[in-house]
């Protein structure tokens, strides 16, 4: 439907369904998209050996001379909201200009290929790569080792990815408000409450009633508990529908869900329309984010004989289980470092506050 951020597209597609989106799939799609757009490439160190983390080197094909400044998509949601609120109380002649959408820059990689602009999460991922690949190259094993020990920056990376759903959803007008999923959460909470009450009535309540002189109420308690359990089931099933999307968000959700259904069905195998290589590459990126890349890979082998013309599609590593396993290792490394960073700062905060003026606990 559009060149939407792959990580956000996966969250959008599954937002109304009981499907847990794997962060590792999102990370895989971001790296794959950076490869597709020509910002990076992965190569084997020894061509006689398989693609493993110890045999992969990552090359940065576009080395930015400097960060191109804060743009609209990189600005945190809190900063944007504070800018908007402050502008309402500032005199017109002294208003600070809000950040604008960045213009398309003429960027080229080392091979002279004109580069597409990056989405917010692609840029976050790319900046992480540039930070650790100081000379433009880095071994994949060393990269994962560095991010696992670069606690604070890795935590910033994880936090930025987590917040991107809300940032993109609000700034690009997919959601009506910041707490767009409040009704969904409240409905799920009510469903849980009904379920607990139903189970208690069905077990403890009926047991107590059965051993008293009120045994005639046994049947009514049983019926009431069944009704509560049915209500809990219905509410749990309906809860995912209660998201405060804008009309634009609803339309985009329908389009992306349609693409998901198309890629996840056998339609792609039987489709008679000629699909060009650039579109196949995008299919693979988004299917990876959706967690259904196997479907596209299967269709590629049958319907795309010219796959050798694409650096991505012809590289079996991007279509292999090893690529997804490597992303899971990356995911574990980032979240381990993030957990350590958050735990340390939390301990320092409470330690420093507890010691008061001494401050020894926080500093230690």
mmCIF file of C-alpha atoms in Angstrom:
data_model
loop_
_atom_site.group_PDB
_atom_site.id
_atom_site.type_symbol
_atom_site.label_atom_id
_atom_site.label_comp_id
_atom_site.label_asym_id
_atom_site.label_seq_id
_atom_site.Cartn_x
_atom_site.Cartn_y
_atom_site.Cartn_z
ATOM 1 C CA UNK A 1 0.000 0.000 0.000
ATOM 2 C CA UNK A 2 2.865 2.428 0.771
ATOM 3 C CA UNK A 3 6.487 2.575 1.909
ATOM 4 C CA UNK A 4 5.518 2.294 5.564
ATOM 5 C CA UNK A 5 8.038 1.530 8.272
ATOM 6 C CA UNK A 6 8.193 -2.320 8.360
ATOM 7 C CA UNK A 7 8.167 -2.507 12.163
ATOM 8 C CA UNK A 8 5.097 -0.272 12.409
ATOM 9 C CA UNK A 9 3.397 -2.091 9.513
ATOM 10 C CA UNK A 10 3.663 -5.405 11.403
ATOM 11 C CA UNK A 11 2.154 -3.873 14.551
ATOM 12 C CA UNK A 12 -0.621 -2.292 12.479
ATOM 13 C CA UNK A 13 -1.479 -5.527 10.661
ATOM 14 C CA UNK A 14 -1.840 -7.525 13.888
ATOM 15 C CA UNK A 15 -3.312 -4.733 16.038
ATOM 16 C CA UNK A 16 -6.851 -6.186 15.926
ATOM 17 C CA UNK A 17 -5.880 -9.819 16.257
ATOM 18 C CA UNK A 18 -4.574 -12.077 19.008
ATOM 19 C CA UNK A 19 -1.164 -12.408 17.428
ATOM 20 C CA UNK A 20 2.042 -11.619 19.284
ATOM 21 C CA UNK A 21 4.382 -9.731 16.979
ATOM 22 C CA UNK A 22 7.973 -10.859 17.459
ATOM 23 C CA UNK A 23 10.482 -8.036 17.827
ATOM 24 C CA UNK A 24 13.111 -10.262 16.228
ATOM 25 C CA UNK A 25 11.027 -10.384 13.026
ATOM 26 C CA UNK A 26 10.801 -6.593 13.113
ATOM 27 C CA UNK A 27 14.569 -6.287 13.492
ATOM 28 C CA UNK A 28 15.064 -8.745 10.615
ATOM 29 C CA UNK A 29 12.841 -6.653 8.362
ATOM 30 C CA UNK A 30 14.668 -3.425 9.267
ATOM 31 C CA UNK A 31 18.058 -4.908 8.395
ATOM 32 C CA UNK A 32 16.641 -6.399 5.206
ATOM 33 C CA UNK A 33 15.188 -3.032 4.242
ATOM 34 C CA UNK A 34 18.558 -1.328 4.810
ATOM 35 C CA UNK A 35 20.121 -3.904 2.493
ATOM 36 C CA UNK A 36 17.394 -3.379 -0.106
ATOM 37 C CA UNK A 37 17.832 0.404 -0.018
ATOM 38 C CA UNK A 38 21.608 0.109 -0.388
ATOM 39 C CA UNK A 39 22.730 1.497 2.957
ATOM 40 C CA UNK A 40 24.468 -1.698 4.064
ATOM 41 C CA UNK A 41 25.482 -5.098 2.750
ATOM 42 C CA UNK A 42 26.344 -8.415 4.353
ATOM 43 C CA UNK A 43 29.148 -10.600 3.034
ATOM 44 C CA UNK A 44 30.680 -13.915 3.955
ATOM 45 C CA UNK A 45 34.247 -13.732 5.244
ATOM 46 C CA UNK A 46 35.024 -17.209 3.921
ATOM 47 C CA UNK A 47 32.956 -18.228 0.885
ATOM 48 C CA UNK A 48 33.614 -21.885 1.567
ATOM 49 C CA UNK A 49 31.779 -21.700 4.900
ATOM 50 C CA UNK A 50 28.116 -21.168 5.704
ATOM 51 C CA UNK A 51 26.445 -17.921 6.780
ATOM 52 C CA UNK A 52 26.967 -17.769 10.537
ATOM 53 C CA UNK A 53 27.559 -14.857 12.901
ATOM 54 C CA UNK A 54 31.269 -15.731 12.957
ATOM 55 C CA UNK A 55 31.471 -15.742 9.157
ATOM 56 C CA UNK A 56 29.568 -12.537 8.316
ATOM 57 C CA UNK A 57 30.971 -9.059 7.877
ATOM 58 C CA UNK A 58 28.692 -6.027 7.674
ATOM 59 C CA UNK A 59 29.670 -3.145 5.382
ATOM 60 C CA UNK A 60 28.247 0.377 5.606
ATOM 61 C CA UNK A 61 27.711 1.529 2.027
ATOM 62 C CA UNK A 62 26.661 5.039 2.985
ATOM 63 C CA UNK A 63 28.709 6.766 5.669
ATOM 64 C CA UNK A 64 26.981 10.002 6.738
ATOM 65 C CA UNK A 65 29.440 12.800 7.440
ATOM 66 C CA UNK A 66 27.153 14.058 10.180
ATOM 67 C CA UNK A 67 23.681 13.507 11.552
ATOM 68 C CA UNK A 68 21.337 15.506 9.353
ATOM 69 C CA UNK A 69 19.631 17.231 12.280
ATOM 70 C CA UNK A 70 16.419 16.556 14.143
ATOM 71 C CA UNK A 71 13.515 16.073 11.799
ATOM 72 C CA UNK A 72 9.822 15.602 12.346
ATOM 73 C CA UNK A 73 9.920 11.834 12.522
ATOM 74 C CA UNK A 74 12.926 11.612 14.846
ATOM 75 C CA UNK A 75 11.454 14.051 17.355
ATOM 76 C CA UNK A 76 10.057 12.236 20.387
ATOM 77 C CA UNK A 77 6.314 12.362 20.885
ATOM 78 C CA UNK A 78 6.715 14.156 24.207
ATOM 79 C CA UNK A 79 8.816 16.893 22.580
ATOM 80 C CA UNK A 80 6.314 17.361 19.786
ATOM 81 C CA UNK A 81 3.373 17.603 22.191
ATOM 82 C CA UNK A 82 5.246 20.080 24.391
ATOM 83 C CA UNK A 83 6.065 22.163 21.305
ATOM 84 C CA UNK A 84 2.396 22.226 20.331
ATOM 85 C CA UNK A 85 1.250 23.119 23.843
ATOM 86 C CA UNK A 86 3.849 25.851 24.254
ATOM 87 C CA UNK A 87 3.005 27.366 20.868
ATOM 88 C CA UNK A 88 -0.604 27.835 21.988
ATOM 89 C CA UNK A 89 0.475 30.199 24.759
ATOM 90 C CA UNK A 90 3.222 32.010 22.859
ATOM 91 C CA UNK A 91 2.508 35.336 21.157
ATOM 92 C CA UNK A 92 2.148 34.982 17.412
ATOM 93 C CA UNK A 93 5.194 37.090 16.635
ATOM 94 C CA UNK A 94 7.378 34.973 18.953
ATOM 95 C CA UNK A 95 6.137 31.488 18.070
ATOM 96 C CA UNK A 96 8.814 28.884 17.607
ATOM 97 C CA UNK A 97 8.497 27.142 14.283
ATOM 98 C CA UNK A 98 7.549 23.481 14.643
ATOM 99 C CA UNK A 99 9.777 20.854 13.026
ATOM 100 C CA UNK A 100 8.833 20.135 9.458
ATOM 101 C CA UNK A 101 8.847 16.952 7.431
ATOM 102 C CA UNK A 102 12.304 16.420 5.969
ATOM 103 C CA UNK A 103 12.817 16.986 2.273
ATOM 104 C CA UNK A 104 14.115 14.179 0.082
ATOM 105 C CA UNK A 105 17.907 14.368 0.099
ATOM 106 C CA UNK A 106 20.093 13.375 -2.807
ATOM 107 C CA UNK A 107 22.069 10.615 -1.105
ATOM 108 C CA UNK A 108 24.281 8.085 -2.841
ATOM 109 C CA UNK A 109 26.162 5.074 -1.552
ATOM 110 C CA UNK A 110 29.741 4.122 -2.433
ATOM 111 C CA UNK A 111 28.531 2.358 -5.600
ATOM 112 C CA UNK A 112 26.832 5.520 -6.849
ATOM 113 C CA UNK A 113 23.330 4.204 -6.212
ATOM 114 C CA UNK A 114 20.749 6.846 -5.350
ATOM 115 C CA UNK A 115 19.349 6.046 -1.955
ATOM 116 C CA UNK A 116 15.769 6.064 -0.769
ATOM 117 C CA UNK A 117 14.992 7.916 2.436
ATOM 118 C CA UNK A 118 14.793 5.854 5.603
ATOM 119 C CA UNK A 119 11.793 5.368 7.840
ATOM 120 C CA UNK A 120 12.095 6.303 11.494
ATOM 121 C CA UNK A 121 13.023 2.807 12.714
ATOM 122 C CA UNK A 122 15.278 2.115 9.748
ATOM 123 C CA UNK A 123 17.208 5.258 10.610
ATOM 124 C CA UNK A 124 17.397 4.259 14.274
ATOM 125 C CA UNK A 125 18.778 0.862 13.298
ATOM 126 C CA UNK A 126 21.203 2.395 10.785
ATOM 127 C CA UNK A 127 22.554 4.841 13.381
ATOM 128 C CA UNK A 128 23.202 1.890 15.690
ATOM 129 C CA UNK A 129 25.208 0.175 12.950
ATOM 130 C CA UNK A 130 27.187 3.340 12.131
ATOM 131 C CA UNK A 131 27.999 3.842 15.825
ATOM 132 C CA UNK A 132 29.712 0.466 16.149
ATOM 133 C CA UNK A 133 31.112 0.049 12.619
ATOM 134 C CA UNK A 134 33.584 2.882 13.144
ATOM 135 C CA UNK A 135 35.632 2.177 10.024
ATOM 136 C CA UNK A 136 32.633 1.258 7.887
ATOM 137 C CA UNK A 137 32.853 -2.481 8.494
ATOM 138 C CA UNK A 138 32.271 -4.775 11.434
ATOM 139 C CA UNK A 139 32.044 -8.510 11.990
ATOM 140 C CA UNK A 140 28.527 -9.590 12.900
ATOM 141 C CA UNK A 141 29.760 -11.386 16.008
ATOM 142 C CA UNK A 142 31.608 -8.252 17.180
ATOM 143 C CA UNK A 143 28.566 -6.091 16.464
ATOM 144 C CA UNK A 144 26.330 -8.174 18.718
ATOM 145 C CA UNK A 145 29.009 -8.228 21.395
ATOM 146 C CA UNK A 146 29.349 -4.431 21.315
ATOM 147 C CA UNK A 147 25.643 -3.723 21.577
ATOM 148 C CA UNK A 148 25.327 -6.147 24.488
ATOM 149 C CA UNK A 149 27.853 -4.071 26.485
ATOM 150 C CA UNK A 150 26.943 -0.582 25.268
ATOM 151 C CA UNK A 151 24.164 -0.494 27.857
ATOM 152 C CA UNK A 152 22.869 3.068 27.772
ATOM 153 C CA UNK A 153 22.949 3.598 24.005
ATOM 154 C CA UNK A 154 21.405 0.188 23.373
ATOM 155 C CA UNK A 155 18.687 1.055 25.874
ATOM 156 C CA UNK A 156 18.037 4.269 23.936
ATOM 157 C CA UNK A 157 17.762 2.179 20.776
ATOM 158 C CA UNK A 158 15.262 -0.250 22.330
ATOM 159 C CA UNK A 159 13.246 2.602 23.859
ATOM 160 C CA UNK A 160 13.119 4.440 20.536
ATOM 161 C CA UNK A 161 11.855 1.319 18.759
ATOM 162 C CA UNK A 162 9.223 0.726 21.446
ATOM 163 C CA UNK A 163 7.986 4.328 21.313
ATOM 164 C CA UNK A 164 7.930 4.392 17.519
ATOM 165 C CA UNK A 165 4.483 2.757 17.384
ATOM 166 C CA UNK A 166 2.912 5.640 19.277
ATOM 167 C CA UNK A 167 5.088 8.287 17.619
ATOM 168 C CA UNK A 168 4.300 7.167 14.069
ATOM 169 C CA UNK A 169 0.667 6.474 14.911
ATOM 170 C CA UNK A 170 0.090 9.984 16.280
ATOM 171 C CA UNK A 171 2.354 12.023 14.028
ATOM 172 C CA UNK A 172 1.163 10.350 10.826
ATOM 173 C CA UNK A 173 -2.469 10.445 12.037
ATOM 174 C CA UNK A 174 -3.203 6.729 12.339
ATOM 175 C CA UNK A 175 -4.486 7.122 15.916
ATOM 176 C CA UNK A 176 -7.045 9.571 17.274
ATOM 177 C CA UNK A 177 -5.252 10.088 20.582
ATOM 178 C CA UNK A 178 -2.247 8.968 22.587
ATOM 179 C CA UNK A 179 -4.204 6.359 24.574
ATOM 180 C CA UNK A 180 -5.693 4.898 21.395
ATOM 181 C CA UNK A 181 -5.853 1.409 22.955
ATOM 182 C CA UNK A 182 -7.458 2.453 26.272
ATOM 183 C CA UNK A 183 -10.877 0.952 25.420
ATOM 184 C CA UNK A 184 -9.205 -2.268 24.312
ATOM 185 C CA UNK A 185 -7.288 -2.544 27.591
ATOM 186 C CA UNK A 186 -10.377 -1.756 29.677
ATOM 187 C CA UNK A 187 -12.407 -4.361 27.797
ATOM 188 C CA UNK A 188 -9.732 -6.993 28.318
ATOM 189 C CA UNK A 189 -9.586 -6.127 32.018
ATOM 190 C CA UNK A 190 -13.370 -6.526 32.290
ATOM 191 C CA UNK A 191 -13.101 -9.840 30.471
ATOM 192 C CA UNK A 192 -10.506 -11.028 32.987
ATOM 193 C CA UNK A 193 -12.737 -9.926 35.877
ATOM 194 C CA UNK A 194 -15.727 -11.848 34.497
ATOM 195 C CA UNK A 195 -13.565 -14.923 33.928
ATOM 196 C CA UNK A 196 -12.259 -14.917 37.510
ATOM 197 C CA UNK A 197 -15.758 -14.404 38.938
ATOM 198 C CA UNK A 198 -17.121 -17.201 36.754
ATOM 199 C CA UNK A 199 -14.429 -19.640 37.860
ATOM 200 C CA UNK A 200 -14.907 -18.749 41.542
ATOM 201 C CA UNK A 201 -18.673 -19.239 41.305
ATOM 202 C CA UNK A 202 -18.291 -22.468 39.367
ATOM 203 C CA UNK A 203 -15.890 -23.991 41.884
ATOM 204 C CA UNK A 204 -15.776 -22.433 45.343
ATOM 205 C CA UNK A 205 -19.258 -20.890 45.244
ATOM 206 C CA UNK A 206 -21.007 -24.062 44.132
ATOM 207 C CA UNK A 207 -19.013 -26.154 46.601
ATOM 208 C CA UNK A 208 -20.017 -23.971 49.553
ATOM 209 C CA UNK A 209 -23.656 -23.890 48.450
ATOM 210 C CA UNK A 210 -23.759 -27.682 47.986
ATOM 211 C CA UNK A 211 -22.836 -28.360 51.628
ATOM 212 C CA UNK A 212 -25.346 -25.919 53.130
ATOM 213 C CA UNK A 213 -29.116 -25.804 53.308
ATOM 214 C CA UNK A 214 -29.010 -23.494 50.262
ATOM 215 C CA UNK A 215 -28.275 -26.398 47.954
ATOM 216 C CA UNK A 216 -31.303 -25.387 45.836
ATOM 217 C CA UNK A 217 -29.173 -22.397 44.638
ATOM 218 C CA UNK A 218 -26.612 -24.771 43.174
ATOM 219 C CA UNK A 219 -28.190 -24.743 39.727
ATOM 220 C CA UNK A 220 -28.589 -20.957 39.575
ATOM 221 C CA UNK A 221 -24.964 -20.410 40.572
ATOM 222 C CA UNK A 222 -23.884 -22.843 37.873
ATOM 223 C CA UNK A 223 -25.926 -20.998 35.231
ATOM 224 C CA UNK A 224 -24.605 -17.616 36.413
ATOM 225 C CA UNK A 225 -20.996 -18.792 36.256
ATOM 226 C CA UNK A 226 -21.484 -20.127 32.723
ATOM 227 C CA UNK A 227 -22.969 -16.766 31.665
ATOM 228 C CA UNK A 228 -19.969 -14.929 33.161
ATOM 229 C CA UNK A 229 -17.525 -17.218 31.344
ATOM 230 C CA UNK A 230 -19.359 -16.699 28.043
ATOM 231 C CA UNK A 231 -19.285 -12.917 28.573
ATOM 232 C CA UNK A 232 -15.553 -13.102 29.329
ATOM 233 C CA UNK A 233 -14.918 -15.052 26.126
ATOM 234 C CA UNK A 234 -16.974 -12.661 23.968
ATOM 235 C CA UNK A 235 -15.360 -9.552 25.466
ATOM 236 C CA UNK A 236 -11.883 -11.004 25.036
ATOM 237 C CA UNK A 237 -12.619 -11.728 21.389
ATOM 238 C CA UNK A 238 -14.173 -8.317 20.731
ATOM 239 C CA UNK A 239 -11.596 -6.290 22.694
ATOM 240 C CA UNK A 240 -9.091 -6.153 19.835
ATOM 241 C CA UNK A 241 -11.602 -4.280 17.681
ATOM 242 C CA UNK A 242 -11.818 -1.353 20.080
ATOM 243 C CA UNK A 243 -8.921 0.777 18.883
ATOM 244 C CA UNK A 244 -9.250 4.521 18.354
ATOM 245 C CA UNK A 245 -8.079 4.687 14.749
ATOM 246 C CA UNK A 246 -8.747 7.712 12.584
ATOM 247 C CA UNK A 247 -10.561 7.106 9.324
ATOM 248 C CA UNK A 248 -7.170 7.242 7.604
ATOM 249 C CA UNK A 249 -5.852 4.692 10.096
ATOM 250 C CA UNK A 250 -8.812 2.365 9.479
ATOM 251 C CA UNK A 251 -8.307 2.602 5.721
ATOM 252 C CA UNK A 252 -4.587 1.911 6.016
ATOM 253 C CA UNK A 253 -5.217 -0.984 8.374
ATOM 254 C CA UNK A 254 -7.589 -2.547 5.819
ATOM 255 C CA UNK A 255 -5.027 -2.160 3.034
ATOM 256 C CA UNK A 256 -2.158 -3.631 5.029
ATOM 257 C CA UNK A 257 -4.301 -6.442 6.371
ATOM 258 C CA UNK A 258 -5.245 -7.185 2.773
ATOM 259 C CA UNK A 259 -1.564 -7.385 1.826
ATOM 260 C CA UNK A 260 -0.931 -9.696 4.793
ATOM 261 C CA UNK A 261 -3.767 -12.004 3.709
ATOM 262 C CA UNK A 262 -2.447 -11.973 0.148
ATOM 263 C CA UNK A 263 1.089 -12.914 1.194
ATOM 264 C CA UNK A 264 -0.112 -15.475 3.748
ATOM 265 C CA UNK A 265 -2.400 -17.340 1.357
ATOM 266 C CA UNK A 266 -1.714 -19.498 -1.669
ATOM 267 C CA UNK A 267 -2.859 -16.636 -3.917
ATOM 268 C CA UNK A 268 0.711 -15.444 -4.437
ATOM 269 C CA UNK A 269 1.605 -18.823 -5.946
ATOM 270 C CA UNK A 270 -1.322 -18.787 -8.381
ATOM 271 C CA UNK A 271 -1.226 -15.063 -9.190
ATOM 272 C CA UNK A 272 -0.881 -14.573 -12.960
ATOM 273 C CA UNK A 273 0.112 -10.925 -12.889
ATOM 274 C CA UNK A 274 3.766 -10.310 -13.630
ATOM 275 C CA UNK A 275 5.414 -9.038 -10.466
ATOM 276 C CA UNK A 276 8.595 -7.016 -10.939
ATOM 277 C CA UNK A 277 11.713 -7.642 -8.880
ATOM 278 C CA UNK A 278 11.522 -4.409 -6.797
ATOM 279 C CA UNK A 279 8.042 -5.421 -5.652
ATOM 280 C CA UNK A 280 9.212 -8.942 -4.808
ATOM 281 C CA UNK A 281 11.943 -7.377 -2.660
ATOM 282 C CA UNK A 282 9.373 -5.276 -0.787
ATOM 283 C CA UNK A 283 7.172 -8.356 -0.372
ATOM 284 C CA UNK A 284 10.087 -10.140 1.306
ATOM 285 C CA UNK A 285 10.783 -7.178 3.646
ATOM 286 C CA UNK A 286 7.174 -6.871 4.825
ATOM 287 C CA UNK A 287 6.575 -10.626 4.945
ATOM 288 C CA UNK A 288 9.623 -10.885 7.208
ATOM 289 C CA UNK A 289 8.141 -8.222 9.492
ATOM 290 C CA UNK A 290 4.794 -10.081 9.493
ATOM 291 C CA UNK A 291 6.522 -13.353 10.368
ATOM 292 C CA UNK A 292 5.438 -15.129 7.160
ATOM 293 C CA UNK A 293 8.546 -14.831 4.990
ATOM 294 C CA UNK A 294 8.402 -18.570 4.218
ATOM 295 C CA UNK A 295 5.338 -17.953 2.038
ATOM 296 C CA UNK A 296 7.126 -15.384 -0.147
ATOM 297 C CA UNK A 297 10.283 -17.497 -0.329
ATOM 298 C CA UNK A 298 8.222 -20.450 -1.561
ATOM 299 C CA UNK A 299 6.511 -18.297 -4.191
ATOM 300 C CA UNK A 300 9.845 -16.830 -5.286
ATOM 301 C CA UNK A 301 11.249 -20.241 -6.143
ATOM 302 C CA UNK A 302 8.241 -21.002 -8.348
ATOM 303 C CA UNK A 303 7.253 -17.698 -9.911
ATOM 304 C CA UNK A 304 10.446 -15.630 -10.125
ATOM 305 C CA UNK A 305 13.058 -17.237 -12.392
ATOM 306 C CA UNK A 306 14.927 -13.914 -12.779
ATOM 307 C CA UNK A 307 15.687 -13.862 -9.063
ATOM 308 C CA UNK A 308 19.433 -13.876 -9.811
ATOM 309 C CA UNK A 309 19.151 -10.247 -10.940
ATOM 310 C CA UNK A 310 18.361 -9.131 -7.391
ATOM 311 C CA UNK A 311 21.200 -8.984 -4.816
ATOM 312 C CA UNK A 312 18.684 -9.632 -2.034
ATOM 313 C CA UNK A 313 16.504 -12.326 -3.572
ATOM 314 C CA UNK A 314 19.461 -14.218 -5.024
ATOM 315 C CA UNK A 315 21.190 -14.353 -1.640
ATOM 316 C CA UNK A 316 19.826 -17.436 0.027
ATOM 317 C CA UNK A 317 20.960 -16.158 3.451
ATOM 318 C CA UNK A 318 18.158 -13.558 3.579
ATOM 319 C CA UNK A 319 15.685 -16.337 2.842
ATOM 320 C CA UNK A 320 17.139 -18.799 5.318
ATOM 321 C CA UNK A 321 16.464 -19.770 8.895
ATOM 322 C CA UNK A 322 19.976 -18.590 9.813
ATOM 323 C CA UNK A 323 18.990 -14.991 9.085
ATOM 324 C CA UNK A 324 16.059 -15.192 11.499
ATOM 325 C CA UNK A 325 18.191 -16.955 14.128
ATOM 326 C CA UNK A 326 20.770 -14.158 13.871
ATOM 327 C CA UNK A 327 18.006 -11.574 14.434
ATOM 328 C CA UNK A 328 16.830 -13.446 17.516
ATOM 329 C CA UNK A 329 20.392 -13.274 18.871
ATOM 330 C CA UNK A 330 20.427 -9.540 18.133
ATOM 331 C CA UNK A 331 17.096 -9.161 19.937
ATOM 332 C CA UNK A 332 18.378 -10.983 23.021
ATOM 333 C CA UNK A 333 21.549 -8.872 23.086
ATOM 334 C CA UNK A 334 19.687 -5.555 22.842
ATOM 335 C CA UNK A 335 17.115 -6.402 25.476
ATOM 336 C CA UNK A 336 19.748 -7.787 27.836
ATOM 337 C CA UNK A 337 21.720 -4.538 27.592
ATOM 338 C CA UNK A 338 18.530 -2.485 27.909
ATOM 339 C CA UNK A 339 17.462 -4.386 31.031
ATOM 340 C CA UNK A 340 20.856 -3.845 32.646
ATOM 341 C CA UNK A 341 20.781 -0.123 31.849
ATOM 342 C CA UNK A 342 17.261 0.347 33.205
ATOM 343 C CA UNK A 343 18.004 -1.702 36.287
ATOM 344 C CA UNK A 344 21.174 0.272 37.008
ATOM 345 C CA UNK A 345 19.516 3.680 36.620
ATOM 346 C CA UNK A 346 16.524 2.545 38.659
ATOM 347 C CA UNK A 347 18.836 1.332 41.433
ATOM 348 C CA UNK A 348 20.864 4.551 41.312
ATOM 349 C CA UNK A 349 17.717 6.671 41.475
ATOM 350 C CA UNK A 350 16.224 4.896 44.472
ATOM 351 C CA UNK A 351 19.621 4.467 46.128
ATOM 352 C CA UNK A 352 20.442 8.163 45.790
ATOM 353 C CA UNK A 353 16.986 9.183 47.025
ATOM 354 C CA UNK A 354 17.188 6.846 49.989
ATOM 355 C CA UNK A 355 20.541 8.129 51.146
ATOM 356 C CA UNK A 356 19.429 11.727 50.878
ATOM 357 C CA UNK A 357 22.203 14.248 51.309
ATOM 358 C CA UNK A 358 24.886 11.590 51.593
ATOM 359 C CA UNK A 359 24.269 10.373 48.051
ATOM 360 C CA UNK A 360 26.741 7.539 48.553
ATOM 361 C CA UNK A 361 24.307 4.794 47.582
ATOM 362 C CA UNK A 362 23.273 6.431 44.336
ATOM 363 C CA UNK A 363 26.815 7.261 43.332
ATOM 364 C CA UNK A 364 28.017 3.772 44.113
#
